[in-house]
Amino acid sequence: MSHFIYCFTKNHTILILMQVMNCFSINAFCCHTIPQMTFSLWTFGLLMISLTGAHELNHFPENFEVAKRDEEYTLTCNSKPDDIVTWKLNGDPLEDDENVKQNGTKLTVLDIDTPSLGNYSCWRGEKMLSSTYLLLKVDEEDTVDSLINCRAKSYDCNFNCTWTGNGYTAVRLGLGHNCSKSSKSCQWISSSRQLAEGKLQFEMYHDLSPYAEESTMLEVTAEAISDFSIFRTSKRFYLRDIVQPDSPQIVKCQLVNEDVNVTIDPPSTWSEPYSFFGLEHEIEYVLRDDGQTERSSSTLIPKKISKLRVRSRDSLVLSNWSQWTPWKNVKTGTDRLCRCKNTEKYCCPELSLEVFNGCKKEKRKCKKHANSSGKYPQ
């Protein structure tokens, strides 16, 4: 009977997967045969995944070096000068590798390419002295600006950045000159939240004063790993350029003669005091008679409208507009004002005590009628 054979090396990496007639001697840690008829598809898939992703790097290692393709690169073992050491790449000895040259405790990789990337470790006997990942530098892409999108909800000390690149197994962001120069003092930030479609969100912090005139640009640096390649890019901007307030709050719609005065409050995430960090608002509304949609920068709009929504932006630097609030139906007359208790759906005037008590009576009347007839009055 034909069998499938799967074998593992000492570092638990799948080495061979083939169909054979008989199990024969293989230099591996273990060897198992499975009858072909019982070799399930999910097992085969699992082995294929392990075969292709056995050494996939899904984090930033503590020690790594970045080299350019087709160049030499020298690694140094963390050992005493007179130690006799050996080197391994991803757990495999390098004695017969023609692409490396050892000189004492140093190892030179002669030609940087995909097969020469990975985890280099140096050993004294059975003791590992140090290890360093050798990663390939990837040139910046033309679409670099689209990979990092940053937004600040206010002028407070934090803002969010979203990484939109696909195909990377590890991503981190840093803020400041130290990170753009790959300094050891850079404080890298890991993703705080994973969004849809593989996007990652990072929360960044800065020390700019919100009350001073902004003269210093922020610089965000991103590093991303795919297999054993690393991509690094930086993006510079002023904080004011990424400010986009959250949607404001529609408080009430008060009838003023033939117009409606809309009261709007800043979002709870906006900087205070509001007198210093001013917002301007834009109202979009639908006319009740002909269904036309119009916009106004004034909070005083026509009376005969059916619904409205609002957005805001910084009035001084003319920042990005916020998202629109959800549409709200407008109730300004005395007709069916009891519905105005639902402020999430309706924009209404402040209810007088008389109207509020009337709504209570109407509600009790409806409940009484429902109990007797099984339905509410129309």
XYZ file of N, CA, C and O in Angstrom, residues 124-281:
632
model
N 29.335 28.029 21.873
C 30.562 27.462 22.428
C 30.182 26.100 22.973
O 29.590 25.982 24.044
N 30.505 25.084 22.191
C 30.049 23.742 22.553
C 28.535 23.652 22.438
O 27.953 23.955 21.395
N 27.882 23.262 23.512
C 26.423 23.148 23.529
C 25.746 24.388 24.085
O 24.522 24.413 24.238
N 26.507 25.425 24.375
C 25.953 26.646 24.963
C 25.831 27.750 23.914
O 26.818 28.099 23.265
N 24.629 28.289 23.774
C 24.444 29.408 22.861
C 24.882 30.693 23.547
O 24.421 31.021 24.643
N 25.763 31.447 22.907
C 26.297 32.672 23.481
C 25.480 33.903 23.104
O 25.288 34.810 23.915
N 25.006 33.953 21.870
C 24.189 35.081 21.421
C 23.493 34.705 20.126
O 23.859 33.728 19.459
N 22.493 35.494 19.772
C 21.799 35.272 18.506
C 21.334 36.617 17.951
O 20.973 37.520 18.707
N 21.342 36.717 16.643
C 20.942 37.948 15.956
C 20.225 37.575 14.666
O 20.691 36.708 13.921
N 19.103 38.238 14.444
C 18.395 38.047 13.177
C 19.003 38.970 12.124
O 19.220 40.161 12.377
N 19.267 38.418 10.957
C 19.732 39.208 9.827
C 18.543 39.399 8.884
O 17.992 38.436 8.341
N 18.120 40.663 8.704
C 16.952 40.985 7.901
C 17.354 41.775 6.666
O 18.353 42.500 6.669
N 16.561 41.633 5.627
C 16.829 42.306 4.366
C 16.102 43.641 4.316
O 14.895 43.727 4.584
N 16.822 44.704 3.981
C 16.216 46.029 3.869
C 15.417 46.129 2.575
O 15.927 45.828 1.493
N 14.180 46.573 2.706
C 13.306 46.767 1.544
C 13.218 48.256 1.268
O 12.988 49.061 2.178
N 13.401 48.641 0.017
C 13.332 50.051 -0.350
C 11.925 50.583 -0.146
O 10.931 49.861 -0.269
N 11.840 51.890 0.148
C 10.545 52.524 0.348
C 9.729 52.481 -0.938
O 10.256 52.586 -2.038
N 8.419 52.331 -0.742
C 7.506 52.286 -1.877
C 7.021 53.691 -2.231
O 7.056 54.607 -1.424
N 6.544 53.834 -3.461
C 6.009 55.129 -3.901
C 4.731 55.480 -3.162
O 4.381 56.650 -3.030
N 4.024 54.463 -2.692
C 2.739 54.683 -2.019
C 2.902 54.784 -0.516
O 1.983 54.472 0.230
N 4.073 55.224 -0.040
C 4.359 55.218 1.383
C 3.350 56.057 2.180
O 2.953 55.673 3.280
N 2.919 57.197 1.631
C 2.007 58.064 2.365
C 0.675 57.388 2.646
O -0.004 57.719 3.617
N 0.293 56.454 1.799
C -0.991 55.794 1.986
C -0.926 54.667 3.013
O -1.957 54.148 3.422
N 0.270 54.287 3.445
C 0.401 53.189 4.408
C 0.131 53.650 5.834
O -0.276 52.854 6.675
N 0.386 54.917 6.135
C 0.175 55.459 7.482
C -0.807 56.620 7.399
O -0.540 57.615 6.725
N -1.912 56.500 8.075
C -2.902 57.575 8.154
C -3.095 57.942 9.620
O -3.443 57.079 10.431
N -2.853 59.204 9.961
C -2.942 59.648 11.356
C -4.066 60.667 11.518
O -4.337 61.454 10.614
N -4.680 60.631 12.711
C -5.778 61.548 13.000
C -5.762 61.896 14.483
O -5.574 61.026 15.338
N -5.972 63.194 14.772
C -6.107 63.673 16.153
C -7.521 64.183 16.351
O -8.015 64.987 15.553
N -8.176 63.741 17.414
C -9.533 64.203 17.697
C -9.552 65.600 18.302
O -10.605 66.242 18.360
N -8.379 66.049 18.777
C -8.281 67.358 19.426
C -6.811 67.756 19.468
O -5.963 67.106 18.841
N -6.507 68.812 20.235
C -5.123 69.255 20.401
C -4.511 68.708 21.691
O -3.480 69.209 22.145
N -5.128 67.702 22.265
C -4.576 67.064 23.454
C -3.337 66.265 23.085
O -2.902 66.263 21.925
N -2.766 65.548 24.053
C -1.427 64.971 23.893
C -1.397 63.637 23.139
O -0.335 63.013 23.053
N -2.497 63.165 22.609
C -2.475 61.880 21.920
C -3.183 61.962 20.572
O -4.021 62.831 20.329
N -2.802 61.052 19.677
C -3.469 60.910 18.391
C -3.331 59.456 17.947
O -2.535 58.683 18.503
N -4.115 59.067 16.956
C -4.116 57.686 16.464
C -3.565 57.613 15.053
O -3.813 58.504 14.228
N -2.832 56.550 14.768
C -2.348 56.271 13.425
C -2.821 54.882 13.011
O -2.836 53.950 13.826
N -3.176 54.746 11.748
C -3.635 53.474 11.206
C -2.663 53.000 10.137
O -2.312 53.759 9.225
N -2.223 51.751 10.283
C -1.344 51.131 9.288
C -2.216 50.329 8.335
O -2.987 49.467 8.748
N -2.095 50.596 7.030
C -2.972 49.975 6.040
C -2.254 48.973 5.146
O -2.862 48.421 4.234
N -0.955 48.744 5.373
C -0.215 47.816 4.526
C -0.613 46.376 4.760
O -0.893 45.965 5.893
N -0.641 45.585 3.705
C -0.993 44.167 3.797
C 0.247 43.304 3.610
O 1.233 43.715 3.017
N 0.183 42.073 4.122
C 1.257 41.116 3.912
C 2.391 41.195 4.905
O 3.428 40.550 4.708
N 2.218 41.978 5.977
C 3.267 42.098 6.993
C 2.855 41.334 8.261
O 1.696 41.367 8.670
N 3.822 40.655 8.865
C 3.539 39.834 10.041
C 3.821 40.552 11.358
O 3.425 40.081 12.413
N 4.521 41.676 11.318
C 4.800 42.461 12.519
C 4.984 43.916 12.109
O 5.676 44.213 11.132
N 4.346 44.833 12.856
C 4.426 46.263 12.563
C 4.566 47.017 13.879
O 3.933 46.667 14.874
N 5.382 48.055 13.887
C 5.497 48.927 15.060
C 5.735 50.358 14.588
O 6.261 50.584 13.499
N 5.330 51.321 15.416
C 5.469 52.735 15.106
C 6.228 53.441 16.216
O 6.121 53.068 17.395
N 6.984 54.476 15.850
C 7.704 55.286 16.815
C 7.575 56.758 16.456
O 7.372 57.107 15.291
N 7.699 57.614 17.447
C 7.535 59.054 17.242
C 8.817 59.779 17.614
O 9.360 59.577 18.702
N 9.302 60.616 16.694
C 10.452 61.450 17.006
C 11.690 61.126 16.191
O 11.755 60.132 15.451
N 12.690 61.997 16.338
C 13.940 61.887 15.581
C 14.687 60.602 15.926
O 15.324 59.997 15.061
N 14.626 60.160 17.183
C 15.344 58.954 17.586
C 14.852 57.726 16.822
O 15.635 56.825 16.488
N 13.559 57.691 16.538
C 12.999 56.535 15.832
C 13.334 56.585 14.342
O 13.615 55.556 13.728
N 13.297 57.768 13.752
C 13.610 57.878 12.325
C 15.065 57.523 12.050
O 15.408 57.089 10.943
N 15.944 57.693 13.058
C 17.361 57.354 12.914
C 17.687 55.972 13.492
O 18.861 55.610 13.621
N 16.641 55.223 13.864
C 16.801 53.854 14.392
C 17.669 53.817 15.641
O 18.457 52.879 15.848
N 17.530 54.815 16.486
C 18.303 54.869 17.720
C 17.766 53.849 18.730
O 16.578 53.524 18.741
N 18.653 53.351 19.561
C 18.257 52.399 20.601
C 17.305 53.034 21.613
O 16.569 52.335 22.307
N 17.314 54.363 21.705
C 16.473 55.047 22.681
C 15.033 55.245 22.190
O 14.200 55.758 22.927
N 14.743 54.837 20.964
C 13.383 54.973 20.445
C 12.418 54.100 21.240
O 12.703 52.943 21.524
N 11.290 54.668 21.604
C 10.254 53.924 22.318
C 9.178 53.506 21.309
O 8.285 54.273 20.965
N 9.301 52.288 20.854
C 8.393 51.781 19.833
C 7.029 51.450 20.442
O 6.930 51.022 21.579
N 5.986 51.660 19.629
C 4.615 51.405 20.058
C 4.053 50.241 19.248
O 4.137 50.236 18.012
N 3.497 49.269 19.953
C 2.828 48.157 19.280
C 1.371 48.512 19.041
O 0.820 49.426 19.653
N 0.751 47.768 18.152
C -0.641 48.039 17.817
C -1.540 47.836 19.026
O -1.419 46.844 19.753
N -2.454 48.792 19.259
C -3.392 48.680 20.374
C -4.720 48.087 19.951
O -5.535 47.712 20.792
N -4.936 47.987 18.630
C -6.223 47.508 18.143
C -6.098 47.068 16.694
O -5.425 47.703 15.915
N -6.733 45.931 16.369
C -6.763 45.466 14.988
C -8.116 45.794 14.375
O -9.163 45.436 14.910
N -8.083 46.495 13.236
C -9.302 46.906 12.558
C -9.636 45.923 11.449
O -8.974 44.897 11.278
N -10.666 46.229 10.700
C -11.095 45.355 9.612
C -10.050 45.352 8.498
O -9.241 46.268 8.365
N -10.066 44.278 7.701
C -9.197 44.129 6.539
C -7.719 44.164 6.900
O -6.883 44.631 6.119
N -7.381 43.704 8.097
C -5.984 43.609 8.495
C -5.336 44.912 8.894
O -4.127 44.962 9.147
N -6.082 46.005 8.969
C -5.511 47.285 9.371
C -5.210 47.295 10.867
O -5.913 46.659 11.646
N -4.158 48.023 11.251
C -3.742 48.104 12.649
C -3.821 49.550 13.120
O -3.478 50.476 12.381
N -4.253 49.741 14.370
C -4.355 51.086 14.934
C -3.362 51.250 16.076
O -3.212 50.367 16.916
N -2.692 52.406 16.102
C -1.685 52.706 17.103
C -2.052 54.007 17.802
O -2.449 54.979 17.145
N -1.905 54.041 19.110
C -2.139 55.264 19.874
C -0.799 55.908 20.195
O 0.046 55.307 20.876
N -0.579 57.122 19.703
C 0.682 57.815 19.851
C 0.523 58.992 20.818
O -0.568 59.562 20.958
N 1.634 59.373 21.475
C 1.619 60.475 22.441
C 2.720 61.471 22.102
O 3.824 61.085 21.703
N 2.408 62.755 22.257
C 3.380 63.809 21.988
C 3.397 64.793 23.168
O 2.530 64.747 24.050
N 4.392 65.694 23.186
C 4.542 66.650 24.289
C 4.410 68.100 23.816
O 4.918 69.020 24.459
N 3.731 68.318 22.685
C 3.535 69.675 22.202
C 2.504 70.403 23.064
O 1.512 69.819 23.488
N 2.734 71.682 23.292
C 1.779 72.483 24.054
C 0.615 72.879 23.149
O 0.828 73.428 22.062
N -0.619 72.623 23.566
C -1.768 72.993 22.724
C -2.017 74.491 22.686
O -2.792 74.965 21.851
N -1.377 75.253 23.581
C -1.621 76.699 23.664
C -0.575 77.522 22.928
O -0.737 78.728 22.761
N 0.509 76.887 22.475
C 1.582 77.610 21.792
C 1.426 77.478 20.278
O 0.809 76.538 19.776
N 1.989 78.449 19.568
C 1.964 78.378 18.113
C 2.816 77.201 17.659
O 3.955 77.034 18.085
N 2.276 76.386 16.794
C 2.944 75.142 16.393
C 4.021 75.422 15.358
O 3.749 75.925 14.260
N 5.268 75.095 15.702
C 6.382 75.311 14.793
C 7.181 74.038 14.542
O 8.062 74.015 13.672
N 6.901 72.991 15.298
C 7.639 71.736 15.183
C 6.761 70.667 14.541
O 5.623 70.450 14.970
N 7.305 70.013 13.530
C 6.565 68.933 12.877
C 6.736 67.634 13.658
O 7.798 67.375 14.244
N 5.701 66.835 13.681
C 5.769 65.492 14.248
C 6.290 64.537 13.177
O 6.001 64.689 11.994
N 7.089 63.559 13.601
C 7.636 62.572 12.664
C 7.334 61.170 13.178
O 7.790 60.775 14.243
N 6.530 60.444 12.417
C 6.159 59.076 12.769
C 6.932 58.119 11.875
O 6.931 58.261 10.646
N 7.616 57.157 12.496
C 8.373 56.148 11.760
C 7.707 54.792 11.939
O 7.324 54.422 13.051
N 7.577 54.068 10.856
C 6.986 52.729 10.889
C 8.014 51.700 10.430
O 8.773 51.950 9.483
N 8.037 50.572 11.112
C 8.832 49.419 10.692
C 7.891 48.229 10.550
O 7.048 47.995 11.423
N 8.041 47.496 9.452
C 7.160 46.350 9.189
C 7.992 45.189 8.675
O 8.904 45.360 7.864
N 7.670 43.990 9.163
C 8.407 42.781 8.806
C 7.523 41.866 7.976
O 6.347 41.663 8.291
N 8.110 41.336 6.910
C 7.473 40.302 6.108
C 8.511 39.226 5.841
O 9.534 39.488 5.207
N 8.253 38.010 6.327
C 9.265 36.944 6.306
C 10.514 37.460 7.017
O 10.455 37.823 8.162
N 11.656 37.544 6.307
C 12.874 38.075 6.914
C 13.289 39.389 6.255
O 14.473 39.734 6.234
N 12.310 40.103 5.727
C 12.555 41.420 5.147
C 11.919 42.473 6.038
O 10.880 42.240 6.651
N 12.544 43.658 6.090
C 12.026 44.735 6.927
C 11.874 45.997 6.086
O 12.743 46.345 5.290
N 10.740 46.628 6.242
C 10.414 47.864 5.533
C 10.340 48.983 6.560
O 9.690 48.847 7.591
N 11.004 50.097 6.289
C 11.004 51.229 7.220
C 10.670 52.507 6.457
O 11.184 52.743 5.372
N 9.797 53.311 7.029
C 9.435 54.578 6.405
C 9.048 55.584 7.471
O 8.672 55.207 8.586
N 9.125 56.868 7.141
C 8.765 57.945 8.067
C 7.801 58.906 7.380
O 7.812 59.064 6.155
N 6.985 59.550 8.194
C 6.024 60.528 7.702
C 6.032 61.726 8.636
O 5.939 61.563 9.858
N 6.127 62.952 8.075
C 6.201 64.167 8.874
C 4.980 65.035 8.610
O 4.501 65.153 7.473
N 4.472 65.672 9.673
C 3.288 66.527 9.537
C 3.157 67.400 10.778
O 3.742 67.116 11.835
N 2.394 68.480 10.638
C 2.017 69.289 11.791
C 0.757 68.683 12.424
O -0.085 68.115 11.725
N 0.647 68.849 13.722
C -0.519 68.312 14.417
C -1.805 68.906 13.855
O -2.815 68.209 13.691
N -1.766 70.195 13.539
C -2.978 70.852 13.036
C -3.466 70.242 11.723
O -4.641 70.340 11.383
N -2.544 69.618 10.982
C -2.927 69.036 9.697
C -3.696 67.725 9.840
O -4.319 67.271 8.864
N -3.626 67.094 11.000
C -4.321 65.814 11.177
C -5.504 65.928 12.141
O -6.135 64.929 12.466
N -5.773 67.154 12.615
C -6.899 67.323 13.538
C -8.216 67.157 12.779
O -8.443 67.785 11.740
N -9.053 66.295 13.307
C -10.411 66.102 12.795
C -11.309 65.807 13.991
O -11.238 64.728 14.574
N -12.139 66.748 14.377
C -12.973 66.532 15.569
C -13.940 65.371 15.381
O -14.274 64.989 14.252
N -14.373 64.801 16.486
C -15.493 63.869 16.436
C -16.759 64.644 16.088
O -16.789 65.878 16.128
N -17.810 63.933 15.762
C -19.067 64.595 15.411
C -19.599 65.368 16.612
O -19.518 64.901 17.757
N -20.154 66.559 16.379
C -20.692 67.357 17.498
C -21.998 66.760 18.015
O -22.467 65.720 17.527
N -22.588 67.451 18.992
C -23.832 67.006 19.602
C -24.943 68.022 19.320
O -24.787 69.213 19.618
N -26.023 67.549 18.707
C -27.193 68.403 18.476
C -28.034 68.380 19.749
O -28.568 67.342 20.134
N -28.151 69.531 20.406
C -28.812 69.587 21.708
C -30.314 69.830 21.573
O -31.133 69.103 22.135
N -30.697 70.852 20.812
C -32.130 71.161 20.684
C -32.371 72.024 19.456
O -31.449 72.627 18.891
N -33.646 72.114 19.041
C -34.099 72.953 17.933
C -35.217 73.854 18.467
O -36.336 73.378 18.693
N -34.912 75.128 18.666
C -35.870 76.053 19.280
C -36.482 76.965 18.216
O -35.760 77.543 17.397
N -37.804 77.071 18.220
C -38.497 77.910 17.259
C -38.297 79.383 17.607
O -38.555 79.811 18.724
N -37.814 80.170 16.614
C -37.605 81.614 16.775
C -38.292 82.302 15.592
O -37.735 82.372 14.490
N -39.502 82.793 15.830
C -40.304 83.402 14.761
C -40.470 82.404 13.618
O -41.031 81.336 13.798
N -39.943 82.746 12.414
C -40.093 81.866 11.252
C -38.860 80.991 11.017
O -38.740 80.369 9.967
N -37.984 80.958 11.982
C -36.751 80.167 11.855
C -36.628 79.191 13.019
O -37.387 79.230 13.983
N -35.613 78.333 12.879
C -35.273 77.380 13.938
C -33.832 77.639 14.350
O -32.927 77.698 13.494
N -33.611 77.827 15.625
C -32.257 77.997 16.150
C -31.770 76.651 16.684
O -32.346 76.084 17.619
N -30.696 76.152 16.090
C -30.153 74.842 16.464
C -29.020 75.036 17.470
O -28.038 75.741 17.194
N -29.143 74.416 18.624
C -28.093 74.476 19.646
C -27.166 73.281 19.469
O -27.616 72.130 19.475
N -25.871 73.572 19.307
C -24.873 72.534 19.025
C -23.770 72.609 20.070
O -23.233 73.684 20.342
N -23.418 71.471 20.639
C -22.308 71.386 21.590
C -21.121 70.673 20.950
O -21.306 69.764 20.123
N -19.881 71.044 21.325
C -18.702 70.328 20.825
C -18.730 68.875 21.286
O -19.378 68.534 22.285
N -18.018 68.005 20.604
C -17.927 66.610 21.068
C -17.187 66.542 22.403
O -16.374 67.421 22.730
N -17.453 65.513 23.160
C -16.830 65.375 24.487
C -15.315 65.206 24.405
O -14.607 65.442 25.379
N -14.804 64.796 23.227
C -13.365 64.577 23.063
C -12.615 65.835 22.644
O -11.393 65.800 22.504
N -13.309 66.959 22.425
C -12.652 68.181 21.945
C -11.924 68.894 23.076
O -12.302 68.794 24.240
N -10.874 69.620 22.734
C -10.044 70.311 23.722
C -10.815 71.429 24.424
O -11.675 72.084 23.821
N -10.489 71.641 25.678
C -11.085 72.718 26.461
C -9.995 73.724 26.858
O -8.824 73.369 26.928
N -10.360 74.982 27.148
C -11.717 75.549 27.138
C -12.211 75.790 25.715
O -11.434 76.112 24.813
N -13.524 75.646 25.525
C -14.105 75.813 24.197
C -13.966 77.245 23.690
O -13.960 77.479 22.477
N -13.850 78.209 24.606
C -13.677 79.602 24.192
C -12.333 79.809 23.494
O -12.189 80.705 22.659
N -11.344 78.987 23.820
C -10.020 79.086 23.192
C -9.943 78.190 21.957
O -9.423 78.591 20.924
N -10.453 76.963 22.080
C -10.451 76.013 20.965
C -11.840 76.040 20.299
O -12.672 75.157 20.508
N -12.051 77.095 19.509
C -13.371 77.301 18.920
C -13.659 76.353 17.762
O -12.759 75.934 17.022
N -14.917 76.014 17.591
C -15.384 75.190 16.478
C -16.408 75.967 15.660
O -17.198 76.735 16.210
N -16.378 75.766 14.365
C -17.455 76.258 13.522
C -18.266 75.057 13.040
O -17.725 73.964 12.856
N -19.568 75.291 12.837
C -20.468 74.193 12.497
C -21.110 74.439 11.139
O -21.281 75.579 10.699
